[in-house]
PDB file of C-alpha atoms in Angstrom:
ATOM      1  CA  ASP A   1      48.602 140.681  13.220  1.00 51.00           C
ATOM      2  CA  GLY A   2      47.792 137.261  14.712  1.00 50.00           C
ATOM      3  CA  ALA A   3      49.930 137.835  17.800  1.00 49.00           C
ATOM      4  CA  PRO A   4      48.212 141.009  18.985  1.00 48.00           C
ATOM      5  CA  THR A   5      44.862 139.369  18.363  1.00 47.00           C
ATOM      6  CA  LYS A   6      45.857 136.498  20.647  1.00 44.00           C
ATOM      7  CA  GLN A   7      46.974 138.970  23.267  1.00 46.00           C
ATOM      8  CA  THR A   8      43.706 140.811  22.950  1.00 42.00           C
ATOM      9  CA  LYS A   9      41.800 137.583  23.432  1.00 42.00           C
ATOM     10  CA  LYS A  10      43.948 136.720  26.418  1.00 43.00           C
ATOM     11  CA  ALA A  11      43.329 140.137  27.872  1.00 45.00           C
ATOM     12  CA  ALA A  12      39.614 139.806  27.213  1.00 47.00           C
ATOM     13  CA  ALA A  13      39.333 136.473  28.993  1.00 49.00           C
ATOM     14  CA  PRO A  14      40.510 137.772  32.369  1.00 49.00           C
ATOM     15  CA  SER A  15      38.214 140.761  32.054  1.00 50.00           C
ATOM     16  CA  LYS A  16      35.266 138.366  31.737  1.00 47.00           C
ATOM     17  CA  LYS A  17      36.539 136.541  34.789  1.00 46.00           C
ATOM     18  CA  GLU A  18      36.838 139.808  36.609  1.00 51.00           C
ATOM     19  CA  LYS A  19      33.252 140.576  35.699  1.00 46.00           C
ATOM     20  CA  LYS A  20      32.173 137.190  37.013  1.00 48.00           C
ATOM     21  CA  GLU A  21      34.131 137.778  40.189  1.00 51.00           C
ATOM     22  CA  ALA A  22      32.795 141.289  40.512  1.00 51.00           C
ATOM     23  CA  ALA A  23      29.214 140.170  41.081  1.00 52.00           C
ATOM     24  CA  PRO A  24      29.990 137.938  44.057  1.00 52.00           C
ATOM     25  CA  LYS A  25      32.178 140.692  45.457  1.00 54.00           C
ATOM     26  CA  ASP A  26      29.237 143.066  45.238  1.00 53.00           C
ATOM     27  CA  ASP A  27      27.040 140.462  46.894  1.00 54.00           C
ATOM     28  CA  ASP A  28      29.649 139.896  49.578  1.00 56.00           C
ATOM     29  CA  PHE A  29      29.781 143.628  50.101  1.00 56.00           C
ATOM     30  CA  GLU A  30      25.996 143.855  50.518  1.00 57.00           C
ATOM     31  CA  ALA A  31      25.635 140.875  52.880  1.00 55.00           C
ATOM     32  CA  PRO A  32      27.739 142.309  55.721  1.00 56.00           C
ATOM     33  CA  LYS A  33      25.626 145.473  55.575  1.00 54.00           C
ATOM     34  CA  GLU A  34      22.625 143.373  56.586  1.00 54.00           C
ATOM     35  CA  LYS A  35      24.629 141.539  59.239  1.00 58.00           C
ATOM     36  CA  LYS A  36      25.736 144.842  60.738  1.00 76.00           C
ATOM     37  CA  VAL A  37      22.122 145.646  61.579  1.00 89.00           C
ATOM     38  CA  GLU A  38      22.033 143.931  64.942  1.00 93.00           C
ATOM     39  CA  HIS A  39      18.671 142.640  66.092  1.00 95.00           C
ATOM     40  CA  PRO A  40      17.497 144.860  68.967  1.00 96.00           C
ATOM     41  CA  LEU A  41      17.078 141.810  71.207  1.00 97.00           C
ATOM     42  CA  ALA A  42      20.598 140.612  70.382  1.00 96.00           C
ATOM     43  CA  ALA A  43      21.816 144.065  71.371  1.00 95.00           C
ATOM     44  CA  LEU A  44      19.802 143.795  74.582  1.00 96.00           C
ATOM     45  CA  ASN A  45      21.439 140.444  75.360  1.00 96.00           C
ATOM     46  CA  ARG A  46      24.857 142.007  74.801  1.00 95.00           C
ATOM     47  CA  THR A  47      24.313 145.171  76.813  1.00 95.00           C
ATOM     48  CA  SER A  48      22.104 143.693  79.554  1.00 95.00           C
ATOM     49  CA  PRO A  49      22.733 139.935  79.787  1.00 96.00           C
ATOM     50  CA  PRO A  50      19.720 138.153  81.280  1.00 98.00           C
ATOM     51  CA  LYS A  51      19.966 136.251  84.531  1.00 97.00           C
ATOM     52  CA  MET A  52      18.760 133.152  82.652  1.00 98.00           C
ATOM     53  CA  LYS A  53      19.731 132.428  79.053  1.00 98.00           C
ATOM     54  CA  ILE A  54      16.721 131.358  77.027  1.00 98.00           C
ATOM     55  CA  ASP A  55      18.710 128.453  75.546  1.00 98.00           C
ATOM     56  CA  ASP A  56      19.304 127.099  79.052  1.00 98.00           C
ATOM     57  CA  TRP A  57      15.556 127.099  79.621  1.00 98.00           C
ATOM     58  CA  LYS A  58      14.928 125.369  76.286  1.00 98.00           C
ATOM     59  CA  VAL A  59      17.437 122.630  77.126  1.00 98.00           C
ATOM     60  CA  CYS A  60      15.855 122.195  80.547  1.00 98.00           C
ATOM     61  CA  TYR A  61      12.356 122.009  79.042  1.00 98.00           C
ATOM     62  CA  SER A  62      13.468 119.455  76.446  1.00 98.00           C
ATOM     63  CA  ASN A  63      15.366 117.198  78.839  1.00 98.00           C
ATOM     64  CA  THR A  64      13.399 117.343  82.099  1.00 97.00           C
ATOM     65  CA  LYS A  65      10.603 114.949  83.026  1.00 95.00           C
ATOM     66  CA  PRO A  66       8.118 115.575  84.444  1.00 96.00           C
ATOM     67  CA  LEU A  67       7.753 119.058  83.016  1.00 97.00           C
ATOM     68  CA  SER A  68       6.651 120.300  86.429  1.00 96.00           C
ATOM     69  CA  LYS A  69      10.337 119.988  87.414  1.00 97.00           C
ATOM     70  CA  ALA A  70      11.291 122.151  84.441  1.00 98.00           C
ATOM     71  CA  MET A  71       8.809 124.763  85.623  1.00 98.00           C
ATOM     72  CA  GLU A  72      10.523 124.811  89.030  1.00 98.00           C
ATOM     73  CA  TYR A  73      13.771 125.666  87.229  1.00 98.00           C
ATOM     74  CA  LEU A  74      12.012 128.408  85.270  1.00 99.00           C
ATOM     75  CA  TRP A  75      10.486 130.096  88.318  1.00 98.00           C
ATOM     76  CA  GLN A  76      13.786 129.912  90.197  1.00 98.00           C
ATOM     77  CA  ASN A  77      15.713 131.573  87.376  1.00 98.00           C
ATOM     78  CA  VAL A  78      13.471 133.789  85.263  1.00 98.00           C
ATOM     79  CA  ASP A  79      13.324 137.525  85.929  1.00 97.00           C
ATOM     80  CA  LEU A  80      10.442 139.624  84.599  1.00 96.00           C
ATOM     81  CA  LYS A  81      12.974 142.390  83.962  1.00 97.00           C
ATOM     82  CA  ASP A  82      14.583 140.121  81.358  1.00 98.00           C
ATOM     83  CA  TYR A  83      11.556 138.361  79.891  1.00 99.00           C
ATOM     84  CA  SER A  84       7.850 138.887  79.418  1.00 99.00           C
ATOM     85  CA  PHE A  85       5.093 136.270  79.251  1.00 99.00           C
ATOM     86  CA  TRP A  86       2.173 136.619  76.863  1.00 99.00           C
ATOM     87  CA  PHE A  87      -1.037 134.674  76.412  1.00 99.00           C
ATOM     88  CA  MET A  88      -2.278 134.621  72.847  1.00 99.00           C
ATOM     89  CA  LYS A  89      -5.619 133.768  71.307  1.00 99.00           C
ATOM     90  CA  TYR A  90      -6.611 133.611  67.660  1.00 99.00           C
ATOM     91  CA  ASN A  91      -9.053 136.379  66.748  1.00 99.00           C
ATOM     92  CA  TYR A  92     -11.087 134.236  64.353  1.00 98.00           C
ATOM     93  CA  ASN A  93     -11.556 131.004  66.293  1.00 98.00           C
ATOM     94  CA  ASP A  94     -15.212 130.905  65.267  1.00 96.00           C
ATOM     95  CA  GLU A  95     -14.020 130.382  61.671  1.00 96.00           C
ATOM     96  CA  ASN A  96     -12.035 127.219  62.496  1.00 97.00           C
ATOM     97  CA  LYS A  97     -14.204 124.523  60.931  1.00 93.00           C
ATOM     98  CA  LYS A  98     -11.786 121.646  60.316  1.00 96.00           C
ATOM     99  CA  MET A  99      -9.389 120.261  62.914  1.00 97.00           C
ATOM    100  CA  PHE A 100      -6.641 119.347  60.438  1.00 97.00           C
ATOM    101  CA  MET A 101      -6.688 122.822  58.862  1.00 97.00           C
ATOM    102  CA  THR A 102      -6.502 124.465  62.277  1.00 98.00           C
ATOM    103  CA  CYS A 103      -3.574 122.253  63.290  1.00 98.00           C
ATOM    104  CA  ASN A 104      -1.829 123.109  60.010  1.00 98.00           C
ATOM    105  CA  ALA A 105      -2.327 126.807  60.739  1.00 97.00           C
ATOM    106  CA  VAL A 106      -0.510 126.396  64.060  1.00 98.00           C
ATOM    107  CA  GLY A 107       2.347 124.536  62.369  1.00 97.00           C
ATOM    108  CA  GLY A 108       2.628 127.337  59.827  1.00 98.00           C
ATOM    109  CA  PHE A 109       2.673 129.970  62.558  1.00 98.00           C
ATOM    110  CA  ILE A 110       5.525 128.175  64.330  1.00 98.00           C
ATOM    111  CA  GLN A 111       7.529 127.951  61.095  1.00 97.00           C
ATOM    112  CA  ARG A 112       7.022 131.610  60.241  1.00 98.00           C
ATOM    113  CA  SER A 113       8.263 132.629  63.682  1.00 98.00           C
ATOM    114  CA  ASP A 114      11.766 131.304  62.994  1.00 97.00           C
ATOM    115  CA  ALA A 115      13.409 134.753  63.167  1.00 97.00           C
ATOM    116  CA  MET A 116      12.488 134.791  66.880  1.00 98.00           C
ATOM    117  CA  ARG A 117      14.198 131.462  67.609  1.00 97.00           C
ATOM    118  CA  LYS A 118      16.965 133.033  69.725  1.00 98.00           C
ATOM    119  CA  PHE A 119      14.607 135.282  71.644  1.00 99.00           C
ATOM    120  CA  ALA A 120      11.394 133.366  72.294  1.00 99.00           C
ATOM    121  CA  PHE A 121       9.843 130.194  73.643  1.00 99.00           C
ATOM    122  CA  GLY A 122       6.221 129.322  73.187  1.00 99.00           C
ATOM    123  CA  VAL A 123       3.563 126.646  73.272  1.00 99.00           C
ATOM    124  CA  MET A 124       0.501 126.766  71.029  1.00 99.00           C
ATOM    125  CA  ASP A 125      -2.465 124.434  71.432  1.00 98.00           C
ATOM    126  CA  VAL A 126      -5.506 123.603  69.382  1.00 98.00           C
ATOM    127  CA  VAL A 127      -8.325 122.981  71.849  1.00 98.00           C
ATOM    128  CA  GLY A 128     -11.834 121.709  71.254  1.00 97.00           C
ATOM    129  CA  GLU A 129     -13.300 118.990  69.076  1.00 94.00           C
ATOM    130  CA  GLU A 130     -14.353 118.471  65.479  1.00 92.00           C
ATOM    131  CA  GLY A 131     -17.936 119.617  65.069  1.00 91.00           C
ATOM    132  CA  GLY A 132     -17.679 122.083  67.946  1.00 94.00           C
ATOM    133  CA  LEU A 133     -15.675 125.205  68.702  1.00 96.00           C
ATOM    134  CA  ILE A 134     -12.017 124.733  67.737  1.00 98.00           C
ATOM    135  CA  GLU A 135      -9.675 127.332  69.228  1.00 98.00           C
ATOM    136  CA  ILE A 136      -6.020 128.266  68.827  1.00 99.00           C
ATOM    137  CA  VAL A 137      -4.465 129.505  72.059  1.00 99.00           C
ATOM    138  CA  GLY A 138      -0.945 129.763  73.400  1.00 99.00           C
ATOM    139  CA  CYS A 139       1.542 131.170  75.842  1.00 99.00           C
ATOM    140  CA  TRP A 140       4.909 132.687  74.929  1.00 99.00           C
ATOM    141  CA  MET A 141       7.968 133.953  76.725  1.00 99.00           C
ATOM    142  CA  PHE A 142       9.819 136.751  74.925  1.00 99.00           C
ATOM    143  CA  ARG A 143      13.162 138.361  75.616  1.00 98.00           C
ATOM    144  CA  GLY A 144      12.379 141.941  76.531  1.00 98.00           C
ATOM    145  CA  GLN A 145       9.034 143.507  77.304  1.00 98.00           C
ATOM    146  CA  SER A 146       7.317 143.768  73.940  1.00 97.00           C
ATOM    147  CA  VAL A 147       5.463 141.592  71.443  1.00 98.00           C
ATOM    148  CA  GLU A 148       6.456 143.943  68.606  1.00 98.00           C
ATOM    149  CA  TYR A 149       9.421 141.829  67.484  1.00 98.00           C
ATOM    150  CA  MET A 150       7.151 138.822  67.032  1.00 98.00           C
ATOM    151  CA  LEU A 151       4.757 141.001  65.035  1.00 98.00           C
ATOM    152  CA  ASP A 152       7.692 142.103  62.864  1.00 97.00           C
ATOM    153  CA  ALA A 153       8.990 138.558  62.406  1.00 97.00           C
ATOM    154  CA  ASN A 154       5.662 136.867  61.696  1.00 98.00           C
ATOM    155  CA  PRO A 155       2.869 138.847  59.987  1.00 96.00           C
ATOM    156  CA  ASP A 156       0.341 136.219  61.137  1.00 97.00           C
ATOM    157  CA  ALA A 157       0.901 137.338  64.735  1.00 98.00           C
ATOM    158  CA  GLU A 158      -1.366 140.332  64.147  1.00 98.00           C
ATOM    159  CA  TYR A 159      -4.339 137.960  63.848  1.00 98.00           C
ATOM    160  CA  TYR A 160      -3.979 137.111  67.538  1.00 99.00           C
ATOM    161  CA  THR A 161      -4.812 138.998  70.698  1.00 99.00           C
ATOM    162  CA  TRP A 162      -1.720 139.155  72.916  1.00 99.00           C
ATOM    163  CA  THR A 163      -2.172 139.687  76.649  1.00 99.00           C
ATOM    164  CA  LYS A 164       0.900 140.484  78.712  1.00 99.00           C
ATOM    165  CA  VAL A 165       1.437 138.943  82.140  1.00 98.00           C
ATOM    166  CA  GLU A 166       1.997 141.786  84.585  1.00 96.00           C
ATOM    167  CA  THR A 167       2.873 139.790  87.697  1.00 95.00           C
ATOM    168  CA  LEU A 168       3.936 136.224  88.418  1.00 96.00           C
ATOM    169  CA  ASP A 169       1.599 135.393  91.267  1.00 97.00           C
ATOM    170  CA  ASP A 170       0.811 131.756  92.057  1.00 97.00           C
ATOM    171  CA  ALA A 171      -2.350 131.700  89.939  1.00 98.00           C
ATOM    172  CA  THR A 172      -0.542 133.125  86.915  1.00 98.00           C
ATOM    173  CA  LYS A 173       2.367 130.709  87.331  1.00 98.00           C
ATOM    174  CA  ALA A 174      -0.123 127.840  87.443  1.00 98.00           C
ATOM    175  CA  ARG A 175      -1.791 129.090  84.263  1.00 98.00           C
ATOM    176  CA  ILE A 176       1.531 129.433  82.413  1.00 99.00           C
ATOM    177  CA  ALA A 177       2.528 125.960  83.627  1.00 98.00           C
ATOM    178  CA  ALA A 178      -0.741 124.558  82.260  1.00 98.00           C
ATOM    179  CA  TYR A 179       0.042 125.978  78.822  1.00 99.00           C
ATOM    180  CA  PHE A 180       3.668 124.832  78.897  1.00 98.00           C
ATOM    181  CA  CYS A 181       3.051 121.371  80.363  1.00 98.00           C
ATOM    182  CA  ASN A 182      -0.485 120.060  79.829  1.00 96.00           C
ATOM    183  CA  GLU A 183      -0.976 117.388  77.194  1.00 94.00           C
ATOM    184  CA  ASP A 184      -4.621 116.345  77.624  1.00 96.00           C
ATOM    185  CA  ASP A 185      -6.683 119.368  78.578  1.00 97.00           C
ATOM    186  CA  LEU A 186      -6.248 123.088  79.025  1.00 98.00           C
ATOM    187  CA  GLU A 187      -8.563 125.283  81.083  1.00 96.00           C
ATOM    188  CA  GLY A 188     -11.345 122.711  80.821  1.00 96.00           C
ATOM    189  CA  LYS A 189     -10.972 122.123  77.082  1.00 97.00           C
ATOM    190  CA  LYS A 190      -9.548 119.066  75.347  1.00 97.00           C
ATOM    191  CA  ILE A 191      -6.153 119.569  73.700  1.00 98.00           C
ATOM    192  CA  ALA A 192      -6.357 118.198  70.165  1.00 97.00           C
ATOM    193  CA  ASP A 193      -2.843 119.216  69.124  1.00 97.00           C
ATOM    194  CA  GLY A 194       0.069 121.143  70.546  1.00 97.00           C
ATOM    195  CA  LYS A 195       3.239 122.663  69.142  1.00 98.00           C
ATOM    196  CA  VAL A 196       6.299 123.920  70.999  1.00 98.00           C
ATOM    197  CA  PHE A 197       8.471 126.737  69.646  1.00 99.00           C
ATOM    198  CA  LYS A 198      11.956 126.285  71.042  1.00 97.00           C
TER     199      LYS A 198
END
């Protein structure tokens, strides 16, 4: 009777292993399902490749000094059919009481936007001074023509007013350049802190 018992135990051991292996297999089976859902902007890149890759712009922005030279590259290569520019402003700026908390809020916004890393570039600034009006403002460049993917990626984005740039005239280019490049002041207000999403 001992021999069959041993065989039974031996047979039981692999079945436990199989059970252990089964779970990862199920997980492995589920994961590709998620991967198969291609991000709409990734699909857009595949079906309609942009004239300028956003990564090329990010490299240029990171490695070019002064930044005004990087802006020359941007204007020479960007096409409004491929990308859209958006100015953003926090809806509750009058509630920003402490500078450090406001700066932390911007850092958190940047972190929570990570799902847009391949499709967006942006600069957010905290302007103003402690004891006065402290505002969060920014300017972003998105692949495609909509802000909806940012709203999907980062729930905090709904607390901002987003204004789309309709035409790249000289005045608008200068305003975008101020957001992307300025370190000391922005539209007459002192920059207390700035964060770049790239």
